[in-house]
Amino acid sequence: MLKGIIFDMDNTLLRSHIDFPAMKQEVHGWLASRSLVPEAIDLSRYTTSILIEEAKQAGLSQAGYEEVMRLTVEHEVRGMADAGLEPGAEELLRALDERYILAIVTNNAEQAAARALTDTGIIDRFRYIVGRESMQAMKPSSSGYETVVQRSGIPASNWLSVGDSWIDGKGSVDAGISFVSYGTSLEAMRSRGVEPIGRIEQLLELNEWLRL
């Protein structure tokens, strides 16, 4: 029986303006200049979180990690300054909140996430907000989803996850949580090794999908 739904935040519930390519470029430049990741790589195959995890394996120090996080926070704060809700988000959450426990799992800092969710008026809908501080590793790691399972005491099989990116799907599936793709084609998900149980194009479609 489904008891809870976990949402990604950026470009799933919130229409933020974080320049993810610019963030990735800056983080890559910082790490490459210290020989923690290769300088010549196909960045289209990487996310910022994957770059950071590879740098950790290559010996990224705690001080270095904190500096990289500072760089990402700068991008996040700028991008979330005028964040709005995805169409249908408020109506969907209002309907789901009556039936399910709701959670957020995001690679963003929890402080930045809380600020954006507060500014858009939806923070009270969520029982759990898990940002990168509460993860052993960022998505596509399953750590954030496992944190929700642990905190809630609800088995992974009783959760559903919704997100727009393959890293949301990978983290969810590896945690034993079924995944629904939002806005991204099943083919694109499958090309990254993710097999969603469904796909929606508009957020409000999820409510009807759950009633099937």
Tab-separated table of N, CA and C in Angstrom, residues 7 20 23-24 34-35 37-38 64 72 84-85 94 107-108 121 124 146 167 172-173 175 187 200 204-205 208:
chain	number	residue	atom	x	y	z
A	7	PHE	N	9.257	13.781	-3.598
A	7	PHE	CA	9.440	14.619	-4.781
A	7	PHE	C	10.868	15.145	-4.856
A	20	PHE	N	22.383	25.234	-13.951
A	20	PHE	CA	23.112	24.011	-13.637
A	20	PHE	C	24.344	23.811	-14.524
A	23	MET	N	27.022	26.024	-13.073
A	23	MET	CA	27.489	25.449	-11.814
A	23	MET	C	28.458	24.306	-12.079
A	24	LYS	N	28.076	23.428	-12.990
A	24	LYS	CA	28.905	22.274	-13.310
A	24	LYS	C	30.250	22.705	-13.884
A	34	ARG	N	42.954	21.264	-9.632
A	34	ARG	CA	43.636	20.600	-8.514
A	34	ARG	C	43.841	19.112	-8.782
A	35	SER	N	43.662	18.752	-10.056
A	35	SER	CA	43.902	17.375	-10.524
A	35	SER	C	43.038	16.353	-9.795
A	37	VAL	N	39.785	15.776	-10.838
A	37	VAL	CA	39.047	15.157	-11.941
A	37	VAL	C	39.792	15.507	-13.223
A	38	PRO	N	39.627	14.715	-14.275
A	38	PRO	CA	40.304	15.033	-15.531
A	38	PRO	C	39.842	16.360	-16.108
A	64	GLY	N	38.414	21.252	0.910
A	64	GLY	CA	38.095	21.375	-0.506
A	64	GLY	C	36.626	21.149	-0.769
A	72	THR	N	28.614	25.900	-5.106
A	72	THR	CA	27.281	25.454	-5.521
A	72	THR	C	26.184	26.262	-4.833
A	84	GLY	N	9.537	29.944	-8.801
A	84	GLY	CA	8.088	29.822	-8.736
A	84	GLY	C	7.704	28.358	-8.747
A	85	LEU	N	6.428	28.100	-8.630
A	85	LEU	CA	5.951	26.728	-8.630
A	85	LEU	C	5.730	26.230	-10.060
A	94	ARG	N	-1.908	19.867	-2.384
A	94	ARG	CA	-3.072	19.994	-1.506
A	94	ARG	C	-3.895	18.712	-1.528
A	107	ASN	N	19.411	17.580	-4.025
A	107	ASN	CA	20.857	17.754	-3.883
A	107	ASN	C	21.217	19.147	-3.390
A	108	ASN	N	20.233	20.025	-3.294
A	108	ASN	CA	20.487	21.370	-2.787
A	108	ASN	C	20.741	21.350	-1.282
A	121	GLY	N	5.409	29.005	-0.536
A	121	GLY	CA	4.229	28.703	0.267
A	121	GLY	C	3.855	27.243	0.380
A	124	ASP	N	4.933	23.650	4.313
A	124	ASP	CA	4.151	22.941	5.326
A	124	ASP	C	3.541	21.648	4.810
A	146	GLU	N	17.025	6.709	1.134
A	146	GLU	CA	17.154	5.821	2.290
A	146	GLU	C	16.993	6.600	3.594
A	167	ILE	N	18.893	11.082	-12.412
A	167	ILE	CA	19.533	10.886	-11.109
A	167	ILE	C	18.481	10.683	-10.021
A	172	SER	N	16.184	6.595	-6.536
A	172	SER	CA	14.943	5.988	-6.050
A	172	SER	C	14.960	4.476	-6.216
A	173	VAL	N	15.236	4.036	-7.432
A	173	VAL	CA	15.189	2.604	-7.740
A	173	VAL	C	16.221	1.846	-6.913
A	175	ALA	N	17.157	2.538	-4.051
A	175	ALA	CA	16.657	2.477	-2.670
A	175	ALA	C	15.447	1.556	-2.536
A	187	GLU	N	12.310	6.921	-22.794
A	187	GLU	CA	13.505	6.551	-23.548
A	187	GLU	C	14.746	7.218	-22.961
A	200	ILE	N	4.547	11.078	-16.392
A	200	ILE	CA	3.525	12.115	-16.482
A	200	ILE	C	4.133	13.332	-17.160
A	204	LEU	N	-0.430	17.520	-12.400
A	204	LEU	CA	-1.765	17.090	-11.971
A	204	LEU	C	-2.138	15.710	-12.508
A	205	GLU	N	-1.418	15.238	-13.517
A	205	GLU	CA	-1.661	13.890	-14.034
A	205	GLU	C	-1.323	12.850	-12.967
A	208	GLU	N	-4.390	11.663	-11.010
A	208	GLU	CA	-5.213	10.715	-11.759
A	208	GLU	C	-4.498	9.384	-11.916
